[in-house]
mmCIF file with all atom_site columns, C-alpha atoms in Angstrom:
data_model
loop_
_atom_site.group_PDB
_atom_site.id
_atom_site.type_symbol
_atom_site.label_atom_id
_atom_site.label_alt_id
_atom_site.label_comp_id
_atom_site.label_asym_id
_atom_site.label_entity_id
_atom_site.label_seq_id
_atom_site.pdbx_PDB_ins_code
_atom_site.Cartn_x
_atom_site.Cartn_y
_atom_site.Cartn_z
_atom_site.occupancy
_atom_site.B_iso_or_equiv
_atom_site.pdbx_formal_charge
_atom_site.auth_seq_id
_atom_site.auth_comp_id
_atom_site.auth_asym_id
_atom_site.auth_atom_id
_atom_site.pdbx_PDB_model_num
ATOM 1   C CA . MET I 1 1   ? -0.009 -0.049 -0.142  1.00 44.00 ? 225 MET I CA 1
ATOM 2   C CA . TYR I 1 2   ? 2.902  2.458  0.806   1.00 43.00 ? 226 TYR I CA 1
ATOM 3   C CA . ARG I 1 3   ? 4.268  2.092  -2.754  1.00 48.00 ? 227 ARG I CA 1
ATOM 4   C CA . VAL I 1 4   ? 0.658  2.388  -4.348  1.00 43.00 ? 228 VAL I CA 1
ATOM 5   C CA . ALA I 1 5   ? 0.727  5.760  -2.556  1.00 46.00 ? 229 ALA I CA 1
ATOM 6   C CA . ASP I 1 6   ? 3.905  6.770  -3.391  1.00 48.00 ? 230 ASP I CA 1
ATOM 7   C CA . ASP I 1 7   ? 3.400  6.123  -6.941  1.00 43.00 ? 231 ASP I CA 1
ATOM 8   C CA . ILE I 1 8   ? 0.216  8.188  -6.523  1.00 41.00 ? 232 ILE I CA 1
ATOM 9   C CA . GLU I 1 9   ? 2.138  10.984 -5.186  1.00 45.00 ? 233 GLU I CA 1
ATOM 10  C CA . GLU I 1 10  ? 4.712  10.996 -8.073  1.00 44.00 ? 234 GLU I CA 1
ATOM 11  C CA . LYS I 1 11  ? 2.167  11.131 -10.946 1.00 41.00 ? 235 LYS I CA 1
ATOM 12  C CA . GLU I 1 12  ? 0.283  14.032 -9.012  1.00 45.00 ? 236 GLU I CA 1
ATOM 13  C CA . GLU I 1 13  ? 4.040  16.020 -8.808  1.00 49.00 ? 237 GLU I CA 1
ATOM 14  C CA . SER I 1 14  ? 4.616  15.166 -12.255 1.00 43.00 ? 238 SER I CA 1
ATOM 15  C CA . LEU I 1 15  ? 1.360  16.977 -13.330 1.00 56.00 ? 239 LEU I CA 1
ATOM 16  C CA . PHE I 1 16  ? 3.447  20.299 -12.341 1.00 66.00 ? 240 PHE I CA 1
ATOM 17  C CA . GLU I 1 17  ? 6.026  20.429 -14.966 1.00 82.00 ? 241 GLU I CA 1
ATOM 18  C CA . ALA I 1 18  ? 8.457  23.260 -14.438 1.00 85.00 ? 242 ALA I CA 1
ATOM 19  C CA . PRO I 1 19  ? 8.547  26.181 -16.803 1.00 89.00 ? 243 PRO I CA 1
ATOM 20  C CA . PRO I 1 20  ? 11.311 26.116 -19.347 1.00 92.00 ? 244 PRO I CA 1
ATOM 21  C CA . MET I 1 21  ? 14.383 27.892 -18.158 1.00 92.00 ? 245 MET I CA 1
ATOM 22  C CA . ALA I 1 22  ? 13.875 31.084 -20.479 1.00 92.00 ? 246 ALA I CA 1
ATOM 23  C CA . GLU I 1 23  ? 10.559 31.453 -18.748 1.00 94.00 ? 247 GLU I CA 1
ATOM 24  C CA . GLN I 1 24  ? 12.330 31.175 -15.366 1.00 93.00 ? 248 GLN I CA 1
ATOM 25  C CA . GLU I 1 25  ? 14.610 33.823 -15.917 1.00 94.00 ? 249 GLU I CA 1
ATOM 26  C CA . ARG I 1 26  ? 11.609 36.212 -17.196 1.00 94.00 ? 250 ARG I CA 1
ATOM 27  C CA . MET I 1 27  ? 10.216 35.562 -13.922 1.00 95.00 ? 251 MET I CA 1
ATOM 28  C CA . ILE I 1 28  ? 13.034 36.364 -11.811 1.00 95.00 ? 252 ILE I CA 1
ATOM 29  C CA . GLU I 1 29  ? 13.771 39.257 -13.834 1.00 95.00 ? 253 GLU I CA 1
ATOM 30  C CA . ALA I 1 30  ? 10.266 40.469 -13.020 1.00 94.00 ? 254 ALA I CA 1
ATOM 31  C CA . VAL I 1 31  ? 10.896 40.021 -9.335  1.00 95.00 ? 255 VAL I CA 1
ATOM 32  C CA . LEU I 1 32  ? 14.153 41.756 -9.137  1.00 93.00 ? 256 LEU I CA 1
ATOM 33  C CA . PHE I 1 33  ? 12.793 44.768 -11.084 1.00 93.00 ? 257 PHE I CA 1
ATOM 34  C CA . ALA I 1 34  ? 10.102 45.119 -8.877  1.00 92.00 ? 258 ALA I CA 1
ATOM 35  C CA . THR I 1 35  ? 11.684 44.655 -5.296  1.00 88.00 ? 259 THR I CA 1
ATOM 36  C CA . SER I 1 36  ? 13.693 47.452 -4.058  1.00 84.00 ? 260 SER I CA 1
ATOM 37  C CA . GLU I 1 37  ? 15.549 45.471 -1.402  1.00 90.00 ? 261 GLU I CA 1
ATOM 38  C CA . PRO I 1 38  ? 17.793 42.110 -2.440  1.00 93.00 ? 262 PRO I CA 1
ATOM 39  C CA . ILE I 1 39  ? 16.124 39.146 -2.268  1.00 94.00 ? 263 ILE I CA 1
ATOM 40  C CA . THR I 1 40  ? 17.745 35.659 -1.726  1.00 94.00 ? 264 THR I CA 1
ATOM 41  C CA . LEU I 1 41  ? 17.313 32.309 -3.773  1.00 95.00 ? 265 LEU I CA 1
ATOM 42  C CA . LYS I 1 42  ? 15.042 31.083 -1.104  1.00 94.00 ? 266 LYS I CA 1
ATOM 43  C CA . GLU I 1 43  ? 12.710 33.688 -1.150  1.00 94.00 ? 267 GLU I CA 1
ATOM 44  C CA . LEU I 1 44  ? 12.485 33.649 -4.783  1.00 94.00 ? 268 LEU I CA 1
ATOM 45  C CA . GLU I 1 45  ? 11.977 29.613 -5.071  1.00 92.00 ? 269 GLU I CA 1
ATOM 46  C CA . ALA I 1 46  ? 8.944  30.426 -2.836  1.00 92.00 ? 270 ALA I CA 1
ATOM 47  C CA . ARG I 1 47  ? 7.509  32.543 -5.320  1.00 92.00 ? 271 ARG I CA 1
ATOM 48  C CA . LEU I 1 48  ? 8.325  30.609 -8.196  1.00 92.00 ? 272 LEU I CA 1
ATOM 49  C CA . PRO I 1 49  ? 6.257  27.718 -9.792  1.00 91.00 ? 273 PRO I CA 1
ATOM 50  C CA . HIS I 1 50  ? 6.928  23.769 -8.761  1.00 88.00 ? 274 HIS I CA 1
ATOM 51  C CA . GLY I 1 51  ? 9.928  22.508 -10.200 1.00 88.00 ? 275 GLY I CA 1
ATOM 52  C CA . CYS I 1 52  ? 11.734 25.811 -11.022 1.00 92.00 ? 276 CYS I CA 1
ATOM 53  C CA . ASP I 1 53  ? 15.371 26.388 -9.880  1.00 93.00 ? 277 ASP I CA 1
ATOM 54  C CA . ALA I 1 54  ? 16.099 29.612 -9.108  1.00 93.00 ? 278 ALA I CA 1
ATOM 55  C CA . GLY I 1 55  ? 19.540 29.174 -8.654  1.00 93.00 ? 279 GLY I CA 1
ATOM 56  C CA . GLU I 1 56  ? 20.467 27.959 -12.234 1.00 94.00 ? 280 GLU I CA 1
ATOM 57  C CA . ALA I 1 57  ? 17.916 30.689 -13.624 1.00 94.00 ? 281 ALA I CA 1
ATOM 58  C CA . MET I 1 58  ? 19.803 33.096 -11.782 1.00 95.00 ? 282 MET I CA 1
ATOM 59  C CA . VAL I 1 59  ? 23.014 31.972 -13.210 1.00 95.00 ? 283 VAL I CA 1
ATOM 60  C CA . HIS I 1 60  ? 21.847 32.721 -17.056 1.00 94.00 ? 284 HIS I CA 1
ATOM 61  C CA . LEU I 1 61  ? 19.766 36.009 -15.898 1.00 94.00 ? 285 LEU I CA 1
ATOM 62  C CA . ARG I 1 62  ? 23.143 37.358 -14.422 1.00 94.00 ? 286 ARG I CA 1
ATOM 63  C CA . ARG I 1 63  ? 25.237 36.313 -17.100 1.00 94.00 ? 287 ARG I CA 1
ATOM 64  C CA . ARG I 1 64  ? 22.614 37.844 -19.816 1.00 93.00 ? 288 ARG I CA 1
ATOM 65  C CA . TYR I 1 65  ? 23.200 41.194 -17.889 1.00 94.00 ? 289 TYR I CA 1
ATOM 66  C CA . GLU I 1 66  ? 26.637 41.267 -18.176 1.00 92.00 ? 290 GLU I CA 1
ATOM 67  C CA . GLY I 1 67  ? 27.850 44.567 -19.889 1.00 90.00 ? 291 GLY I CA 1
ATOM 68  C CA . ARG I 1 68  ? 25.017 46.328 -19.703 1.00 92.00 ? 292 ARG I CA 1
ATOM 69  C CA . GLY I 1 69  ? 23.799 49.652 -17.965 1.00 92.00 ? 293 GLY I CA 1
ATOM 70  C CA . VAL I 1 70  ? 21.671 47.710 -15.251 1.00 92.00 ? 294 VAL I CA 1
ATOM 71  C CA . GLN I 1 71  ? 23.334 44.558 -13.671 1.00 92.00 ? 295 GLN I CA 1
ATOM 72  C CA . VAL I 1 72  ? 22.229 41.746 -11.216 1.00 94.00 ? 296 VAL I CA 1
ATOM 73  C CA . SER I 1 73  ? 24.223 42.187 -8.571  1.00 92.00 ? 297 SER I CA 1
ATOM 74  C CA . LYS I 1 74  ? 24.864 39.563 -5.453  1.00 91.00 ? 298 LYS I CA 1
ATOM 75  C CA . VAL I 1 75  ? 24.333 41.806 -2.041  1.00 91.00 ? 299 VAL I CA 1
ATOM 76  C CA . GLY I 1 76  ? 24.941 39.338 0.789   1.00 89.00 ? 300 GLY I CA 1
ATOM 77  C CA . ASP I 1 77  ? 22.936 36.392 0.433   1.00 90.00 ? 301 ASP I CA 1
ATOM 78  C CA . GLY I 1 78  ? 20.566 38.030 -1.905  1.00 94.00 ? 302 GLY I CA 1
ATOM 79  C CA . TYR I 1 79  ? 20.435 39.908 -5.493  1.00 95.00 ? 303 TYR I CA 1
ATOM 80  C CA . ALA I 1 80  ? 18.921 43.061 -6.511  1.00 94.00 ? 304 ALA I CA 1
ATOM 81  C CA . MET I 1 81  ? 18.983 44.844 -9.921  1.00 93.00 ? 305 MET I CA 1
ATOM 82  C CA . ARG I 1 82  ? 21.531 47.876 -9.774  1.00 91.00 ? 306 ARG I CA 1
ATOM 83  C CA . THR I 1 83  ? 22.757 50.319 -11.940 1.00 89.00 ? 307 THR I CA 1
ATOM 84  C CA . ALA I 1 84  ? 26.383 49.431 -13.556 1.00 89.00 ? 308 ALA I CA 1
ATOM 85  C CA . ALA I 1 85  ? 29.209 51.046 -11.282 1.00 85.00 ? 309 ALA I CA 1
ATOM 86  C CA . ASP I 1 86  ? 30.837 52.917 -14.418 1.00 88.00 ? 310 ASP I CA 1
ATOM 87  C CA . LEU I 1 87  ? 27.429 54.526 -14.968 1.00 87.00 ? 311 LEU I CA 1
ATOM 88  C CA . GLY I 1 88  ? 26.769 56.088 -11.597 1.00 81.00 ? 312 GLY I CA 1
ATOM 89  C CA . PHE I 1 89  ? 27.809 59.298 -12.629 1.00 80.00 ? 313 PHE I CA 1
ATOM 90  C CA . LEU I 1 90  ? 25.099 59.499 -14.887 1.00 82.00 ? 314 LEU I CA 1
ATOM 91  C CA . MET I 1 91  ? 22.616 59.508 -11.988 1.00 75.00 ? 315 MET I CA 1
ATOM 92  C CA . GLN I 1 92  ? 23.854 62.021 -9.716  1.00 70.00 ? 316 GLN I CA 1
ATOM 93  C CA . LYS I 1 93  ? 21.693 64.898 -10.610 1.00 65.00 ? 317 LYS I CA 1
ATOM 94  C CA . GLU I 1 94  ? 18.668 62.226 -9.714  1.00 56.00 ? 318 GLU I CA 1
ATOM 95  C CA . THR I 1 95  ? 20.083 61.531 -6.483  1.00 54.00 ? 319 THR I CA 1
ATOM 96  C CA . VAL I 1 96  ? 18.959 63.174 -3.299  1.00 61.00 ? 320 VAL I CA 1
ATOM 97  C CA . GLU I 1 97  ? 21.315 65.601 -1.014  1.00 58.00 ? 321 GLU I CA 1
ATOM 98  C CA . VAL I 1 98  ? 22.007 63.493 2.183   1.00 64.00 ? 322 VAL I CA 1
ATOM 99  C CA . ARG I 1 99  ? 23.215 65.105 5.541   1.00 66.00 ? 323 ARG I CA 1
ATOM 100 C CA . LYS I 1 100 ? 27.107 63.776 5.702   1.00 75.00 ? 324 LYS I CA 1
ATOM 101 C CA . LEU I 1 101 ? 27.850 61.794 8.543   1.00 78.00 ? 325 LEU I CA 1
ATOM 102 C CA . SER I 1 102 ? 30.327 62.987 11.155  1.00 83.00 ? 326 SER I CA 1
ATOM 103 C CA . ARG I 1 103 ? 34.025 62.504 11.284  1.00 84.00 ? 327 ARG I CA 1
ATOM 104 C CA . ALA I 1 104 ? 33.247 60.176 14.461  1.00 87.00 ? 328 ALA I CA 1
ATOM 105 C CA . ALA I 1 105 ? 30.397 58.042 12.731  1.00 88.00 ? 329 ALA I CA 1
ATOM 106 C CA . ILE I 1 106 ? 32.663 57.958 9.606   1.00 86.00 ? 330 ILE I CA 1
ATOM 107 C CA . GLU I 1 107 ? 35.237 56.357 11.982  1.00 86.00 ? 331 GLU I CA 1
ATOM 108 C CA . THR I 1 108 ? 33.484 53.756 13.810  1.00 89.00 ? 332 THR I CA 1
ATOM 109 C CA . LEU I 1 109 ? 31.463 52.716 10.639  1.00 89.00 ? 333 LEU I CA 1
ATOM 110 C CA . ALA I 1 110 ? 35.027 51.842 9.041   1.00 87.00 ? 334 ALA I CA 1
ATOM 111 C CA . ILE I 1 111 ? 36.159 50.237 12.654  1.00 89.00 ? 335 ILE I CA 1
ATOM 112 C CA . ILE I 1 112 ? 33.157 48.161 12.587  1.00 90.00 ? 336 ILE I CA 1
ATOM 113 C CA . ALA I 1 113 ? 33.294 47.047 8.855   1.00 88.00 ? 337 ALA I CA 1
ATOM 114 C CA . TYR I 1 114 ? 37.301 46.047 9.179   1.00 88.00 ? 338 TYR I CA 1
ATOM 115 C CA . HIS I 1 115 ? 37.044 44.527 12.576  1.00 88.00 ? 339 HIS I CA 1
ATOM 116 C CA . GLN I 1 116 ? 33.725 42.956 13.273  1.00 88.00 ? 340 GLN I CA 1
ATOM 117 C CA . PRO I 1 117 ? 32.417 41.903 15.223  1.00 91.00 ? 341 PRO I CA 1
ATOM 118 C CA . VAL I 1 118 ? 33.440 44.464 17.511  1.00 92.00 ? 342 VAL I CA 1
ATOM 119 C CA . THR I 1 119 ? 32.566 45.587 20.956  1.00 92.00 ? 343 THR I CA 1
ATOM 120 C CA . ARG I 1 120 ? 31.896 49.262 21.699  1.00 92.00 ? 344 ARG I CA 1
ATOM 121 C CA . ALA I 1 121 ? 35.101 49.064 24.198  1.00 91.00 ? 345 ALA I CA 1
ATOM 122 C CA . GLU I 1 122 ? 37.501 47.905 21.285  1.00 91.00 ? 346 GLU I CA 1
ATOM 123 C CA . ILE I 1 123 ? 35.965 50.600 18.969  1.00 91.00 ? 347 ILE I CA 1
ATOM 124 C CA . GLU I 1 124 ? 37.155 53.163 21.503  1.00 90.00 ? 348 GLU I CA 1
ATOM 125 C CA . GLU I 1 125 ? 40.865 51.113 22.014  1.00 90.00 ? 349 GLU I CA 1
ATOM 126 C CA . ILE I 1 126 ? 40.938 51.605 18.447  1.00 88.00 ? 350 ILE I CA 1
ATOM 127 C CA . ARG I 1 127 ? 40.067 55.092 18.058  1.00 86.00 ? 351 ARG I CA 1
ATOM 128 C CA . GLY I 1 128 ? 41.576 56.229 21.312  1.00 86.00 ? 352 GLY I CA 1
ATOM 129 C CA . VAL I 1 129 ? 38.549 58.551 22.420  1.00 87.00 ? 353 VAL I CA 1
ATOM 130 C CA . SER I 1 130 ? 35.102 56.962 23.832  1.00 86.00 ? 354 SER I CA 1
ATOM 131 C CA . VAL I 1 131 ? 32.235 56.347 21.331  1.00 86.00 ? 355 VAL I CA 1
ATOM 132 C CA . SER I 1 132 ? 28.873 58.408 21.993  1.00 85.00 ? 356 SER I CA 1
ATOM 133 C CA . ARG I 1 133 ? 25.614 56.687 22.053  1.00 84.00 ? 357 ARG I CA 1
ATOM 134 C CA . GLY I 1 134 ? 24.379 59.419 19.508  1.00 85.00 ? 358 GLY I CA 1
ATOM 135 C CA . THR I 1 135 ? 27.154 58.165 17.272  1.00 88.00 ? 359 THR I CA 1
ATOM 136 C CA . VAL I 1 136 ? 26.003 54.056 17.347  1.00 90.00 ? 360 VAL I CA 1
ATOM 137 C CA . ASP I 1 137 ? 22.108 55.300 17.164  1.00 89.00 ? 361 ASP I CA 1
ATOM 138 C CA . GLN I 1 138 ? 22.714 57.038 14.095  1.00 88.00 ? 362 GLN I CA 1
ATOM 139 C CA . LEU I 1 139 ? 24.373 54.260 12.476  1.00 91.00 ? 363 LEU I CA 1
ATOM 140 C CA . LEU I 1 140 ? 21.666 52.090 13.621  1.00 91.00 ? 364 LEU I CA 1
ATOM 141 C CA . GLU I 1 141 ? 19.222 54.307 12.240  1.00 90.00 ? 365 GLU I CA 1
ATOM 142 C CA . LEU I 1 142 ? 20.855 54.165 9.075   1.00 88.00 ? 366 LEU I CA 1
ATOM 143 C CA . GLU I 1 143 ? 20.558 50.358 9.255   1.00 89.00 ? 367 GLU I CA 1
ATOM 144 C CA . TRP I 1 144 ? 24.429 50.241 8.216   1.00 91.00 ? 368 TRP I CA 1
ATOM 145 C CA . ILE I 1 145 ? 24.763 48.344 11.504  1.00 92.00 ? 369 ILE I CA 1
ATOM 146 C CA . ARG I 1 146 ? 23.488 46.256 13.561  1.00 92.00 ? 370 ARG I CA 1
ATOM 147 C CA . PHE I 1 147 ? 23.915 44.414 16.791  1.00 93.00 ? 371 PHE I CA 1
ATOM 148 C CA . GLY I 1 148 ? 25.934 41.362 16.712  1.00 91.00 ? 372 GLY I CA 1
ATOM 149 C CA . ARG I 1 149 ? 26.162 37.955 19.003  1.00 90.00 ? 373 ARG I CA 1
ATOM 150 C CA . ARG I 1 150 ? 27.814 38.529 22.431  1.00 90.00 ? 374 ARG I CA 1
ATOM 151 C CA . LYS I 1 151 ? 31.340 37.992 23.164  1.00 88.00 ? 375 LYS I CA 1
ATOM 152 C CA . MET I 1 152 ? 31.826 35.047 25.898  1.00 87.00 ? 376 MET I CA 1
ATOM 153 C CA . THR I 1 153 ? 33.794 37.481 27.851  1.00 85.00 ? 377 THR I CA 1
ATOM 154 C CA . PRO I 1 154 ? 32.817 38.870 31.747  1.00 87.00 ? 378 PRO I CA 1
ATOM 155 C CA . GLY I 1 155 ? 29.933 41.012 31.081  1.00 86.00 ? 379 GLY I CA 1
ATOM 156 C CA . ARG I 1 156 ? 28.931 39.292 27.927  1.00 90.00 ? 380 ARG I CA 1
ATOM 157 C CA . PRO I 1 157 ? 29.433 42.607 25.861  1.00 91.00 ? 381 PRO I CA 1
ATOM 158 C CA . VAL I 1 158 ? 27.392 43.155 22.651  1.00 92.00 ? 382 VAL I CA 1
ATOM 159 C CA . THR I 1 159 ? 29.247 43.402 19.402  1.00 92.00 ? 383 THR I CA 1
ATOM 160 C CA . PHE I 1 160 ? 28.427 45.278 16.145  1.00 93.00 ? 384 PHE I CA 1
ATOM 161 C CA . VAL I 1 161 ? 28.496 44.429 12.918  1.00 93.00 ? 385 VAL I CA 1
ATOM 162 C CA . VAL I 1 162 ? 27.778 45.850 9.026   1.00 91.00 ? 386 VAL I CA 1
ATOM 163 C CA . THR I 1 163 ? 24.527 45.011 7.466   1.00 90.00 ? 387 THR I CA 1
ATOM 164 C CA . GLU I 1 164 ? 23.168 44.030 3.776   1.00 89.00 ? 388 GLU I CA 1
ATOM 165 C CA . GLY I 1 165 ? 22.312 47.685 3.690   1.00 88.00 ? 389 GLY I CA 1
ATOM 166 C CA . PHE I 1 166 ? 25.721 48.736 3.999   1.00 87.00 ? 390 PHE I CA 1
ATOM 167 C CA . LEU I 1 167 ? 27.148 46.576 1.455   1.00 87.00 ? 391 LEU I CA 1
ATOM 168 C CA . ASP I 1 168 ? 24.514 47.350 -0.705  1.00 86.00 ? 392 ASP I CA 1
ATOM 169 C CA . HIS I 1 169 ? 24.954 51.292 -0.232  1.00 83.00 ? 393 HIS I CA 1
ATOM 170 C CA . PHE I 1 170 ? 28.530 51.082 -1.211  1.00 80.00 ? 394 PHE I CA 1
ATOM 171 C CA . GLY I 1 171 ? 28.150 48.195 -3.984  1.00 81.00 ? 395 GLY I CA 1
ATOM 172 C CA . LEU I 1 172 ? 30.060 45.249 -1.992  1.00 82.00 ? 396 LEU I CA 1
ATOM 173 C CA . GLU I 1 173 ? 29.287 41.615 -2.196  1.00 80.00 ? 397 GLU I CA 1
ATOM 174 C CA . ASN I 1 174 ? 30.356 41.095 1.223   1.00 80.00 ? 398 ASN I CA 1
ATOM 175 C CA . ALA I 1 175 ? 32.983 42.818 3.816   1.00 76.00 ? 399 ALA I CA 1
ATOM 176 C CA . ARG I 1 176 ? 35.773 41.210 2.278   1.00 78.00 ? 400 ARG I CA 1
ATOM 177 C CA . ASP I 1 177 ? 35.377 43.099 -0.714  1.00 78.00 ? 401 ASP I CA 1
ATOM 178 C CA . LEU I 1 178 ? 36.543 46.542 1.482   1.00 80.00 ? 402 LEU I CA 1
ATOM 179 C CA . PRO I 1 179 ? 39.756 48.097 -0.207  1.00 74.00 ? 403 PRO I CA 1
ATOM 180 C CA . GLY I 1 180 ? 42.883 47.426 1.443   1.00 70.00 ? 404 GLY I CA 1
ATOM 181 C CA . LEU I 1 181 ? 45.438 49.454 2.781   1.00 59.00 ? 405 LEU I CA 1
ATOM 182 C CA . LYS I 1 182 ? 47.379 49.619 -0.818  1.00 66.00 ? 406 LYS I CA 1
ATOM 183 C CA . GLU I 1 183 ? 44.160 50.697 -2.593  1.00 65.00 ? 407 GLU I CA 1
ATOM 184 C CA . LEU I 1 184 ? 43.245 53.398 -0.091  1.00 56.00 ? 408 LEU I CA 1
ATOM 185 C CA . ARG I 1 185 ? 46.544 54.668 -0.006  1.00 57.00 ? 409 ARG I CA 1
ATOM 186 C CA . ALA I 1 186 ? 46.428 55.021 -3.902  1.00 61.00 ? 410 ALA I CA 1
ATOM 187 C CA . ALA I 1 187 ? 43.254 56.940 -3.511  1.00 51.00 ? 411 ALA I CA 1
ATOM 188 C CA . GLY I 1 188 ? 44.534 59.357 -0.750  1.00 47.00 ? 412 GLY I CA 1
ATOM 189 C CA . LEU I 1 189 ? 42.466 58.315 1.812   1.00 44.00 ? 413 LEU I CA 1
ATOM 190 C CA . LEU I 1 190 ? 45.266 57.141 3.785   1.00 46.00 ? 414 LEU I CA 1
ATOM 191 C CA . GLU I 1 191 ? 48.610 58.578 5.101   1.00 46.00 ? 415 GLU I CA 1
ATOM 192 C CA . ASN I 1 192 ? 51.661 57.217 5.408   1.00 46.00 ? 416 ASN I CA 1
ATOM 193 C CA . ARG I 1 193 ? 52.211 58.024 8.970   1.00 42.00 ? 417 ARG I CA 1
ATOM 194 C CA . PRO I 1 194 ? 51.105 55.206 11.487  1.00 44.00 ? 418 PRO I CA 1
ATOM 195 C CA . PRO I 1 195 ? 49.171 56.938 14.493  1.00 45.00 ? 419 PRO I CA 1
ATOM 196 C CA . PRO I 1 196 ? 50.361 55.131 17.821  1.00 41.00 ? 420 PRO I CA 1
ATOM 197 C CA . GLY I 1 197 ? 48.470 52.750 19.698  1.00 45.00 ? 421 GLY I CA 1
ATOM 198 C CA . THR I 1 198 ? 46.397 51.237 16.885  1.00 46.00 ? 422 THR I CA 1
ATOM 199 C CA . LEU I 1 199 ? 45.295 47.714 15.880  1.00 44.00 ? 423 LEU I CA 1
ATOM 200 C CA . PRO I 1 200 ? 45.728 46.140 12.477  1.00 46.00 ? 424 PRO I CA 1
ATOM 201 C CA . LEU I 1 201 ? 42.997 46.000 9.773   1.00 44.00 ? 425 LEU I CA 1
ATOM 202 C CA . MET I 1 202 ? 41.470 42.901 9.154   1.00 42.00 ? 426 MET I CA 1
ATOM 203 C CA . GLY I 1 203 ? 43.212 40.671 6.290   1.00 41.00 ? 427 GLY I CA 1
ATOM 204 C CA . GLU I 1 204 ? 46.214 43.175 6.149   1.00 43.00 ? 428 GLU I CA 1
ATOM 205 C CA . GLY I 1 205 ? 49.542 41.415 7.490   1.00 41.00 ? 429 GLY I CA 1
ATOM 206 C CA . GLU I 1 206 ? 51.769 41.757 4.647   1.00 39.00 ? 430 GLU I CA 1
ATOM 207 C CA . ASP I 1 207 ? 54.334 43.881 6.748   1.00 37.00 ? 431 ASP I CA 1
ATOM 208 C CA . GLU I 1 208 ? 55.091 45.753 10.331  1.00 34.00 ? 432 GLU I CA 1
ATOM 209 C CA . GLU I 1 209 ? 54.223 49.161 8.798   1.00 35.00 ? 433 GLU I CA 1
ATOM 210 C CA . GLU I 1 210 ? 50.926 48.424 6.915   1.00 33.00 ? 434 GLU I CA 1
ATOM 211 C CA . SER I 1 211 ? 49.399 46.217 10.131  1.00 33.00 ? 435 SER I CA 1
ATOM 212 C CA . THR I 1 212 ? 49.652 49.116 12.281  1.00 32.00 ? 436 THR I CA 1
ATOM 213 C CA . GLU I 1 213 ? 47.844 51.586 9.896   1.00 38.00 ? 437 GLU I CA 1
ATOM 214 C CA . GLY I 1 214 ? 44.809 53.207 11.914  1.00 36.00 ? 438 GLY I CA 1
ATOM 215 C CA . GLN I 1 215 ? 41.332 52.975 11.509  1.00 35.00 ? 439 GLN I CA 1
ATOM 216 C CA . SER I 1 216 ? 40.783 57.045 11.744  1.00 33.00 ? 440 SER I CA 1
ATOM 217 C CA . GLU I 1 217 ? 42.050 58.006 8.909   1.00 33.00 ? 441 GLU I CA 1
ATOM 218 C CA . LEU I 1 218 ? 40.328 55.722 6.512   1.00 32.00 ? 442 LEU I CA 1
ATOM 219 C CA . PHE I 1 219 ? 38.614 59.082 5.368   1.00 33.00 ? 443 PHE I CA 1
ATOM 220 C CA . GLU I 1 220 ? 40.642 61.993 5.625   1.00 34.00 ? 444 GLU I CA 1
ATOM 221 C CA . ASP I 1 221 ? 38.955 65.105 4.321   1.00 33.00 ? 445 ASP I CA 1
#
């Protein structure tokens, strides 16, 4: 009886054939076009008809958009349609003028991005000054940082990490895509003099001089 039931279930499932791959691409394209926030493959699978392969369709769709003015970008675990990076200058007149972050907020954001997960005490140790509640609240309100796991140390301090919103805003797939010391120096955003008492950047250990560069100089005016 179990075998008969299984056969019936297989026949019922076979009635729902997956659409052709080209049609699956069109469906994903429509969803991405109408969604402002990145959407994951799991969320796409839930929207698509039975039997669709969102992962394979996404590969074909991204390939089809290569070199176009609009591209399908990976943002964290999700995907979104974004203007090609080299055409961003065309959108300048369309952007809204926003209030600039304070230097303290920029430094705090940079430290979190390069050292995450990081506690408030660790941020203050790197910057050499205390971090005001307003600075952290501003970054939380922008949804560029969020609370991470508590550290298994006395007091169980909460940590901070960057969000997918931060990655999306700066056109990054993940935090490992952040510019390194050489890139920052080449862009004129980092001075060559290392400030005393600072911690090394994540993933930078090529030599002693580079590993002691400070986060507070990442965004010089």
